[in-house]
Each structure stands twice: as C-alpha cells, then as structure tokens.
Amino acid sequence: MESTEKLTRVVTSATTLFIVPGYAETKMIDIASRANLAVGTLYHLFKSKDDLLKFVFASTLDPTVSDQIQTFPVQPVPDDELVTHTAKVYQQATANLHSIVGQHPADTRFAAILAYLFKNFHQYGAYFLMLERNPHLNARLLNLYKHYRQQLYHDIAELLTSLATTGEIRYLAHPENDAMLIIDQIFWWSAHKPYDSFDTVTTHFDRQQMENCVLQQLTLSYT
C-alpha cells in the first residue's frame, strides 16, 4: 500500500474518531483499527496522537499536504505555523464570499451564496467539529474558528440585506436570524449529520441529493 493512501486512510479515521467519541477518548490503536492498519504501522507514520492531530488539521487546510510527505514519521506542524495558515484560510474564505456579488448576475447570487456555504462546510466542517467537540485541544485555533463563524453570520446577514434591497429575495425583518438559520441548516447537513448525528451508523443518505433538496427548500423560502 502506498504511503499516501495510508495517510489518507489514517486521516479519515482519525478525523471521524476525534469528533466522536472525541480526542481524549480515542487511542492510536482505535485509529489503526478503523484504518485497517497495524498499530505499529501507524506509529511508523506518526510518533504520537498529538502529531497526528496537527497533521489532520494541516491536511484539512491543504489537501495536498499528504502528497508532500517524503520521510516518516511525519514531522508535526509547528503551532505558530498552523495558526498562521488557519488565519489565512479564513481570510481567503471570507474574500471568496464577498466576491460572489460581483461574479454572478443578480438572479443567481442567492443560489451562489448557498452553494458557497455547502462547499465551505464540506471542506472544513469536520475541522470545525473537531474544535467544537474538543474545545481544550488548541485555544488559539478555537478562538480563530469562533471569530470566523461570527464573521460568517455577520457577512451572510449583510449579503441577505443587500439581496432583499434589490428584490432578489423577499423582505427580511431580521436578516441576522435568517443568516443563522441558513448557515446552521447547511452546516448540519454538511458536517453534523455525517459525523456526529446520533443515528450516523444506521442512517445513510446521498449527500448530493440532500444538498439539492436543501438548496431547493431555501430557494423557495427566500425568493
């Protein structure tokens, strides 16, 4: 098995377990078992669970990280570097959101905002859940996430106000509430449902079909 494939399986397994049952409750042998690897192989890849956690965070921010690994065990990403990179990712995500207004014609901007939120939470939702479920893991990363989430609520509320003013969506008495409703609904189906819903094991659903359903529901509700 190629090292990159092993890393991918380990990251997928660790991500899931760090959310439920949580980082403290997860042992390296649990991750190895879920990834269908010998625990010795896992320790060949990562010296410790903390090193693995930092790699999970780094690979979420940049999926090409695994392709760049040449030697093992993987050297942990320095905390300052991880925090700096995370801040830049949030800044770019915010810039991408604001660029939607100028990149799409008036009758498609609301749909583009919804699609942006789905894409954003598909990519970073598991990372966000790891921080939410394990608030003591990294105070600086948690604070960055809290700030980004509040900024996202604020930015979406402003965009909704702008769209309502131009008649692209219906009048909103309290756009800040609508922003929270929209963001939290999309976050639920993008992250909570696949990772920490109580019926995750027994309930399977087509994520693309559900995304289309939510998009249709929100579009009918607001336009």
PDB file of C-alpha atoms in Angstrom:
ATOM      1  CA  MET A   1       0.000   0.000   0.000  1.00  0.00           C
ATOM      2  CA  GLU A   2       1.366   3.428  -0.941  1.00  0.00           C
ATOM      3  CA  SER A   3       2.234   5.795   1.895  1.00  0.00           C
ATOM      4  CA  THR A   4      -0.129   8.478   0.553  1.00  0.00           C
ATOM      5  CA  GLU A   5      -3.031   6.027   0.614  1.00  0.00           C
ATOM      6  CA  LYS A   6      -2.138   5.005   4.161  1.00  0.00           C
ATOM      7  CA  LEU A   7      -2.026   8.647   5.236  1.00  0.00           C
ATOM      8  CA  THR A   8      -5.419   9.292   3.655  1.00  0.00           C
ATOM      9  CA  ARG A   9      -6.970   6.355   5.480  1.00  0.00           C
ATOM     10  CA  VAL A  10      -5.400   7.372   8.772  1.00  0.00           C
ATOM     11  CA  VAL A  11      -6.574  10.992   8.417  1.00  0.00           C
ATOM     12  CA  THR A  12     -10.111   9.880   7.563  1.00  0.00           C
ATOM     13  CA  SER A  13     -10.223   7.505  10.521  1.00  0.00           C
ATOM     14  CA  ALA A  14      -8.658   9.956  12.969  1.00  0.00           C
ATOM     15  CA  THR A  15     -10.974  12.766  11.883  1.00  0.00           C
ATOM     16  CA  THR A  16     -14.060  10.662  12.494  1.00  0.00           C
ATOM     17  CA  LEU A  17     -12.879   9.403  15.891  1.00  0.00           C
ATOM     18  CA  PHE A  18     -11.614  12.778  17.089  1.00  0.00           C
ATOM     19  CA  ILE A  19     -15.176  14.047  16.614  1.00  0.00           C
ATOM     20  CA  VAL A  20     -16.925  11.015  18.137  1.00  0.00           C
ATOM     21  CA  PRO A  21     -16.055   9.781  20.715  1.00  0.00           C
ATOM     22  CA  GLY A  22     -13.521  12.645  20.911  1.00  0.00           C
ATOM     23  CA  TYR A  23      -9.785  13.227  21.001  1.00  0.00           C
ATOM     24  CA  ALA A  24      -9.212  12.249  24.642  1.00  0.00           C
ATOM     25  CA  GLU A  25     -11.249   9.055  24.319  1.00  0.00           C
ATOM     26  CA  THR A  26      -9.529   7.921  21.113  1.00  0.00           C
ATOM     27  CA  LYS A  27      -6.420   5.732  21.261  1.00  0.00           C
ATOM     28  CA  MET A  28      -3.915   5.178  18.483  1.00  0.00           C
ATOM     29  CA  ILE A  29      -4.966   1.540  18.307  1.00  0.00           C
ATOM     30  CA  ASP A  30      -8.550   2.680  17.628  1.00  0.00           C
ATOM     31  CA  ILE A  31      -7.373   4.799  14.701  1.00  0.00           C
ATOM     32  CA  ALA A  32      -5.216   1.993  13.335  1.00  0.00           C
ATOM     33  CA  SER A  33      -8.084  -0.485  13.581  1.00  0.00           C
ATOM     34  CA  ARG A  34     -10.517   1.824  11.802  1.00  0.00           C
ATOM     35  CA  ALA A  35      -7.935   2.474   9.071  1.00  0.00           C
ATOM     36  CA  ASN A  36      -7.301  -1.288   8.744  1.00  0.00           C
ATOM     37  CA  LEU A  37      -3.637  -0.888   9.662  1.00  0.00           C
ATOM     38  CA  ALA A  38      -1.382  -2.483  12.250  1.00  0.00           C
ATOM     39  CA  VAL A  39      -0.796  -0.150  15.170  1.00  0.00           C
ATOM     40  CA  GLY A  40       2.941  -0.467  14.545  1.00  0.00           C
ATOM     41  CA  THR A  41       2.402   0.885  11.048  1.00  0.00           C
ATOM     42  CA  LEU A  42       0.543   3.860  12.486  1.00  0.00           C
ATOM     43  CA  TYR A  43       3.410   4.625  14.852  1.00  0.00           C
ATOM     44  CA  HIS A  44       5.757   4.410  11.882  1.00  0.00           C
ATOM     45  CA  LEU A  45       3.717   7.182  10.267  1.00  0.00           C
ATOM     46  CA  PHE A  46       3.217   9.334  13.412  1.00  0.00           C
ATOM     47  CA  LYS A  47       5.156   9.325  16.667  1.00  0.00           C
ATOM     48  CA  SER A  48       2.164  10.424  18.727  1.00  0.00           C
ATOM     49  CA  LYS A  49      -1.542  11.177  18.664  1.00  0.00           C
ATOM     50  CA  ASP A  50      -0.772  14.888  19.017  1.00  0.00           C
ATOM     51  CA  ASP A  51       1.442  14.813  15.914  1.00  0.00           C
ATOM     52  CA  LEU A  52      -1.370  13.069  14.060  1.00  0.00           C
ATOM     53  CA  LEU A  53      -3.889  15.678  15.213  1.00  0.00           C
ATOM     54  CA  LYS A  54      -1.739  18.508  13.868  1.00  0.00           C
ATOM     55  CA  PHE A  55      -1.386  16.670  10.565  1.00  0.00           C
ATOM     56  CA  VAL A  56      -5.168  16.208  10.377  1.00  0.00           C
ATOM     57  CA  PHE A  57      -5.629  19.948  10.848  1.00  0.00           C
ATOM     58  CA  ALA A  58      -2.924  20.779   8.298  1.00  0.00           C
ATOM     59  CA  SER A  59      -4.263  18.368   5.676  1.00  0.00           C
ATOM     60  CA  THR A  60      -7.768  19.772   6.097  1.00  0.00           C
ATOM     61  CA  LEU A  61      -6.463  23.247   5.330  1.00  0.00           C
ATOM     62  CA  ASP A  62      -4.361  21.951   2.421  1.00  0.00           C
ATOM     63  CA  PRO A  63      -5.343  18.530   0.953  1.00  0.00           C
ATOM     64  CA  THR A  64      -2.006  18.319  -0.911  1.00  0.00           C
ATOM     65  CA  VAL A  65      -0.032  18.024   2.338  1.00  0.00           C
ATOM     66  CA  SER A  66      -0.089  14.218   2.174  1.00  0.00           C
ATOM     67  CA  ASP A  67       1.484  14.265  -1.284  1.00  0.00           C
ATOM     68  CA  GLN A  68       4.414  16.305   0.023  1.00  0.00           C
ATOM     69  CA  ILE A  69       5.479  13.891   2.789  1.00  0.00           C
ATOM     70  CA  GLN A  70       8.803  12.230   1.995  1.00  0.00           C
ATOM     71  CA  THR A  71      10.049  10.854   5.329  1.00  0.00           C
ATOM     72  CA  PHE A  72       8.447   9.129   8.308  1.00  0.00           C
ATOM     73  CA  PRO A  73       7.397   9.572  10.983  1.00  0.00           C
ATOM     74  CA  VAL A  74       5.699  12.759   9.818  1.00  0.00           C
ATOM     75  CA  GLN A  75       7.148  15.842  11.471  1.00  0.00           C
ATOM     76  CA  PRO A  76       4.471  17.801  13.351  1.00  0.00           C
ATOM     77  CA  VAL A  77       3.419  21.197  12.054  1.00  0.00           C
ATOM     78  CA  PRO A  78       4.615  23.928  14.479  1.00  0.00           C
ATOM     79  CA  ASP A  79       1.739  25.522  16.383  1.00  0.00           C
ATOM     80  CA  ASP A  80       2.532  29.045  15.192  1.00  0.00           C
ATOM     81  CA  GLU A  81       2.620  27.897  11.564  1.00  0.00           C
ATOM     82  CA  LEU A  82      -0.692  26.081  11.929  1.00  0.00           C
ATOM     83  CA  VAL A  83      -2.346  29.138  13.479  1.00  0.00           C
ATOM     84  CA  THR A  84      -0.958  31.456  10.799  1.00  0.00           C
ATOM     85  CA  HIS A  85      -2.086  29.153   7.999  1.00  0.00           C
ATOM     86  CA  THR A  86      -5.536  28.794   9.519  1.00  0.00           C
ATOM     87  CA  ALA A  87      -5.957  32.564   9.766  1.00  0.00           C
ATOM     88  CA  LYS A  88      -5.004  32.936   6.086  1.00  0.00           C
ATOM     89  CA  VAL A  89      -7.504  30.250   5.053  1.00  0.00           C
ATOM     90  CA  TYR A  90     -10.297  32.052   6.907  1.00  0.00           C
ATOM     91  CA  GLN A  91      -9.314  35.363   5.324  1.00  0.00           C
ATOM     92  CA  GLN A  92      -9.381  33.826   1.855  1.00  0.00           C
ATOM     93  CA  ALA A  93     -12.717  32.131   2.517  1.00  0.00           C
ATOM     94  CA  THR A  94     -14.179  35.469   3.585  1.00  0.00           C
ATOM     95  CA  ALA A  95     -12.789  37.177   0.486  1.00  0.00           C
ATOM     96  CA  ASN A  96     -14.279  34.445  -1.713  1.00  0.00           C
ATOM     97  CA  LEU A  97     -17.681  35.000  -0.142  1.00  0.00           C
ATOM     98  CA  HIS A  98     -17.601  38.747  -0.773  1.00  0.00           C
ATOM     99  CA  SER A  99     -16.525  38.210  -4.374  1.00  0.00           C
ATOM    100  CA  ILE A 100     -19.763  36.354  -5.145  1.00  0.00           C
ATOM    101  CA  VAL A 101     -21.741  39.576  -5.544  1.00  0.00           C
ATOM    102  CA  GLY A 102     -19.501  40.794  -8.340  1.00  0.00           C
ATOM    103  CA  GLN A 103     -19.039  37.438 -10.067  1.00  0.00           C
ATOM    104  CA  HIS A 104     -22.676  36.403 -10.541  1.00  0.00           C
ATOM    105  CA  PRO A 105     -25.677  38.036 -12.215  1.00  0.00           C
ATOM    106  CA  ALA A 106     -28.446  39.303  -9.965  1.00  0.00           C
ATOM    107  CA  ASP A 107     -30.792  36.361 -10.402  1.00  0.00           C
ATOM    108  CA  THR A 108     -28.171  33.774  -9.359  1.00  0.00           C
ATOM    109  CA  ARG A 109     -26.423  35.423  -6.423  1.00  0.00           C
ATOM    110  CA  PHE A 110     -28.559  33.883  -3.688  1.00  0.00           C
ATOM    111  CA  ALA A 111     -28.022  30.401  -5.124  1.00  0.00           C
ATOM    112  CA  ALA A 112     -24.290  31.124  -5.395  1.00  0.00           C
ATOM    113  CA  ILE A 113     -24.138  32.094  -1.716  1.00  0.00           C
ATOM    114  CA  LEU A 114     -25.848  28.846  -0.717  1.00  0.00           C
ATOM    115  CA  ALA A 115     -23.519  26.815  -2.921  1.00  0.00           C
ATOM    116  CA  TYR A 116     -20.540  28.603  -1.358  1.00  0.00           C
ATOM    117  CA  LEU A 117     -21.697  27.632   2.134  1.00  0.00           C
ATOM    118  CA  PHE A 118     -22.098  23.988   1.169  1.00  0.00           C
ATOM    119  CA  LYS A 119     -18.648  23.896  -0.423  1.00  0.00           C
ATOM    120  CA  ASN A 120     -17.115  25.633   2.580  1.00  0.00           C
ATOM    121  CA  PHE A 121     -18.617  23.276   5.132  1.00  0.00           C
ATOM    122  CA  HIS A 122     -17.922  20.173   3.064  1.00  0.00           C
ATOM    123  CA  GLN A 123     -14.237  21.097   3.116  1.00  0.00           C
ATOM    124  CA  TYR A 124     -13.842  22.453   6.645  1.00  0.00           C
ATOM    125  CA  GLY A 125     -16.859  21.106   8.516  1.00  0.00           C
ATOM    126  CA  ALA A 126     -15.018  18.179  10.100  1.00  0.00           C
ATOM    127  CA  TYR A 127     -12.238  20.528  11.231  1.00  0.00           C
ATOM    128  CA  PHE A 128     -14.831  22.811  12.824  1.00  0.00           C
ATOM    129  CA  LEU A 129     -16.497  19.863  14.575  1.00  0.00           C
ATOM    130  CA  MET A 130     -13.195  18.650  15.994  1.00  0.00           C
ATOM    131  CA  LEU A 131     -12.728  22.044  17.607  1.00  0.00           C
ATOM    132  CA  GLU A 132     -16.321  22.197  18.831  1.00  0.00           C
ATOM    133  CA  ARG A 133     -16.247  18.697  20.316  1.00  0.00           C
ATOM    134  CA  ASN A 134     -12.770  19.156  21.834  1.00  0.00           C
ATOM    135  CA  PRO A 135     -12.657  22.803  22.974  1.00  0.00           C
ATOM    136  CA  HIS A 136      -9.499  22.305  25.051  1.00  0.00           C
ATOM    137  CA  LEU A 137      -7.354  20.988  22.187  1.00  0.00           C
ATOM    138  CA  ASN A 138      -5.992  24.288  20.941  1.00  0.00           C
ATOM    139  CA  ALA A 139      -7.224  27.584  22.353  1.00  0.00           C
ATOM    140  CA  ARG A 140      -5.821  29.688  19.512  1.00  0.00           C
ATOM    141  CA  LEU A 141      -7.380  27.573  16.778  1.00  0.00           C
ATOM    142  CA  LEU A 142     -10.690  27.555  18.664  1.00  0.00           C
ATOM    143  CA  ASN A 143     -10.666  31.342  19.007  1.00  0.00           C
ATOM    144  CA  LEU A 144      -9.908  31.746  15.299  1.00  0.00           C
ATOM    145  CA  TYR A 145     -12.832  29.490  14.473  1.00  0.00           C
ATOM    146  CA  LYS A 146     -15.200  31.326  16.812  1.00  0.00           C
ATOM    147  CA  HIS A 147     -14.239  34.637  15.224  1.00  0.00           C
ATOM    148  CA  TYR A 148     -14.636  33.240  11.701  1.00  0.00           C
ATOM    149  CA  ARG A 149     -18.055  31.749  12.497  1.00  0.00           C
ATOM    150  CA  GLN A 150     -19.318  35.035  13.945  1.00  0.00           C
ATOM    151  CA  GLN A 151     -17.910  36.901  10.958  1.00  0.00           C
ATOM    152  CA  LEU A 152     -19.684  34.458   8.646  1.00  0.00           C
ATOM    153  CA  TYR A 153     -23.037  35.091  10.360  1.00  0.00           C
ATOM    154  CA  HIS A 154     -22.467  38.835  10.042  1.00  0.00           C
ATOM    155  CA  ASP A 155     -21.380  38.696   6.389  1.00  0.00           C
ATOM    156  CA  ILE A 156     -24.274  36.486   5.308  1.00  0.00           C
ATOM    157  CA  ALA A 157     -26.732  38.793   7.097  1.00  0.00           C
ATOM    158  CA  GLU A 158     -25.313  41.781   5.216  1.00  0.00           C
ATOM    159  CA  LEU A 159     -25.487  39.943   1.894  1.00  0.00           C
ATOM    160  CA  LEU A 160     -29.095  38.929   2.554  1.00  0.00           C
ATOM    161  CA  THR A 161     -29.951  42.540   3.352  1.00  0.00           C
ATOM    162  CA  SER A 162     -28.374  43.621   0.065  1.00  0.00           C
ATOM    163  CA  LEU A 163     -30.272  40.985  -1.911  1.00  0.00           C
ATOM    164  CA  ALA A 164     -33.551  41.919  -0.244  1.00  0.00           C
ATOM    165  CA  THR A 165     -32.973  45.585  -1.055  1.00  0.00           C
ATOM    166  CA  THR A 166     -32.578  44.809  -4.763  1.00  0.00           C
ATOM    167  CA  GLY A 167     -35.592  42.475  -4.767  1.00  0.00           C
ATOM    168  CA  GLU A 168     -33.578  39.307  -5.432  1.00  0.00           C
ATOM    169  CA  ILE A 169     -35.017  37.716  -2.296  1.00  0.00           C
ATOM    170  CA  ARG A 170     -38.073  38.560  -0.193  1.00  0.00           C
ATOM    171  CA  TYR A 171     -38.127  41.203   2.524  1.00  0.00           C
ATOM    172  CA  LEU A 172     -36.421  40.105   5.763  1.00  0.00           C
ATOM    173  CA  ALA A 173     -37.391  41.689   9.077  1.00  0.00           C
ATOM    174  CA  HIS A 174     -34.383  40.231  10.888  1.00  0.00           C
ATOM    175  CA  PRO A 175     -31.696  39.154   8.390  1.00  0.00           C
ATOM    176  CA  GLU A 176     -29.304  38.242  11.190  1.00  0.00           C
ATOM    177  CA  ASN A 177     -31.715  35.498  12.261  1.00  0.00           C
ATOM    178  CA  ASP A 178     -32.106  34.282   8.691  1.00  0.00           C
ATOM    179  CA  ALA A 179     -28.321  34.195   8.333  1.00  0.00           C
ATOM    180  CA  MET A 180     -28.006  31.929  11.372  1.00  0.00           C
ATOM    181  CA  LEU A 181     -30.853  29.717  10.166  1.00  0.00           C
ATOM    182  CA  ILE A 182     -29.333  29.263   6.712  1.00  0.00           C
ATOM    183  CA  ILE A 183     -25.770  28.714   7.921  1.00  0.00           C
ATOM    184  CA  ASP A 184     -26.721  26.306  10.689  1.00  0.00           C
ATOM    185  CA  GLN A 185     -29.008  24.271   8.429  1.00  0.00           C
ATOM    186  CA  ILE A 186     -26.298  23.860   5.809  1.00  0.00           C
ATOM    187  CA  PHE A 187     -23.691  23.107   8.489  1.00  0.00           C
ATOM    188  CA  TRP A 188     -25.948  20.412   9.925  1.00  0.00           C
ATOM    189  CA  TRP A 189     -26.261  18.515   6.641  1.00  0.00           C
ATOM    190  CA  SER A 190     -22.637  19.107   5.632  1.00  0.00           C
ATOM    191  CA  ALA A 191     -20.940  18.210   8.920  1.00  0.00           C
ATOM    192  CA  HIS A 192     -23.108  17.229  11.877  1.00  0.00           C
ATOM    193  CA  LYS A 193     -25.200  14.669  10.024  1.00  0.00           C
ATOM    194  CA  PRO A 194     -22.243  12.713   8.572  1.00  0.00           C
ATOM    195  CA  TYR A 195     -20.061  12.876  11.699  1.00  0.00           C
ATOM    196  CA  ASP A 196     -21.895  13.278  14.999  1.00  0.00           C
ATOM    197  CA  SER A 197     -25.605  12.709  14.486  1.00  0.00           C
ATOM    198  CA  PHE A 198     -26.916  10.111  16.949  1.00  0.00           C
ATOM    199  CA  ASP A 199     -28.015   7.881  14.053  1.00  0.00           C
ATOM    200  CA  THR A 200     -24.866   8.213  11.922  1.00  0.00           C
ATOM    201  CA  VAL A 201     -24.269   4.470  11.866  1.00  0.00           C
ATOM    202  CA  THR A 202     -27.805   3.444  10.948  1.00  0.00           C
ATOM    203  CA  THR A 203     -28.849   6.224   8.601  1.00  0.00           C
ATOM    204  CA  HIS A 204     -27.311   6.581   5.156  1.00  0.00           C
ATOM    205  CA  PHE A 205     -28.189   9.267   2.665  1.00  0.00           C
ATOM    206  CA  ASP A 206     -26.979  10.633  -0.636  1.00  0.00           C
ATOM    207  CA  ARG A 207     -25.198  13.878   0.269  1.00  0.00           C
ATOM    208  CA  GLN A 208     -25.642  15.385  -3.182  1.00  0.00           C
ATOM    209  CA  GLN A 209     -29.352  14.631  -3.222  1.00  0.00           C
ATOM    210  CA  MET A 210     -29.734  16.132   0.244  1.00  0.00           C
ATOM    211  CA  GLU A 211     -27.754  19.215  -0.779  1.00  0.00           C
ATOM    212  CA  ASN A 212     -30.055  19.677  -3.766  1.00  0.00           C
ATOM    213  CA  CYS A 213     -33.085  19.267  -1.503  1.00  0.00           C
ATOM    214  CA  VAL A 214     -31.847  21.885   0.981  1.00  0.00           C
ATOM    215  CA  LEU A 215     -30.944  24.284  -1.829  1.00  0.00           C
ATOM    216  CA  GLN A 216     -34.405  23.903  -3.324  1.00  0.00           C
ATOM    217  CA  GLN A 217     -36.084  24.408   0.048  1.00  0.00           C
ATOM    218  CA  LEU A 218     -34.110  27.559   0.869  1.00  0.00           C
ATOM    219  CA  THR A 219     -34.538  28.997  -2.611  1.00  0.00           C
ATOM    220  CA  LEU A 220     -38.324  28.535  -2.479  1.00  0.00           C
ATOM    221  CA  SER A 221     -38.391  30.058   1.009  1.00  0.00           C
ATOM    222  CA  TYR A 222     -36.482  33.221   0.166  1.00  0.00           C
ATOM    223  CA  THR A 223     -37.149  34.045  -3.482  1.00  0.00           C
TER     224      THR A 223
END
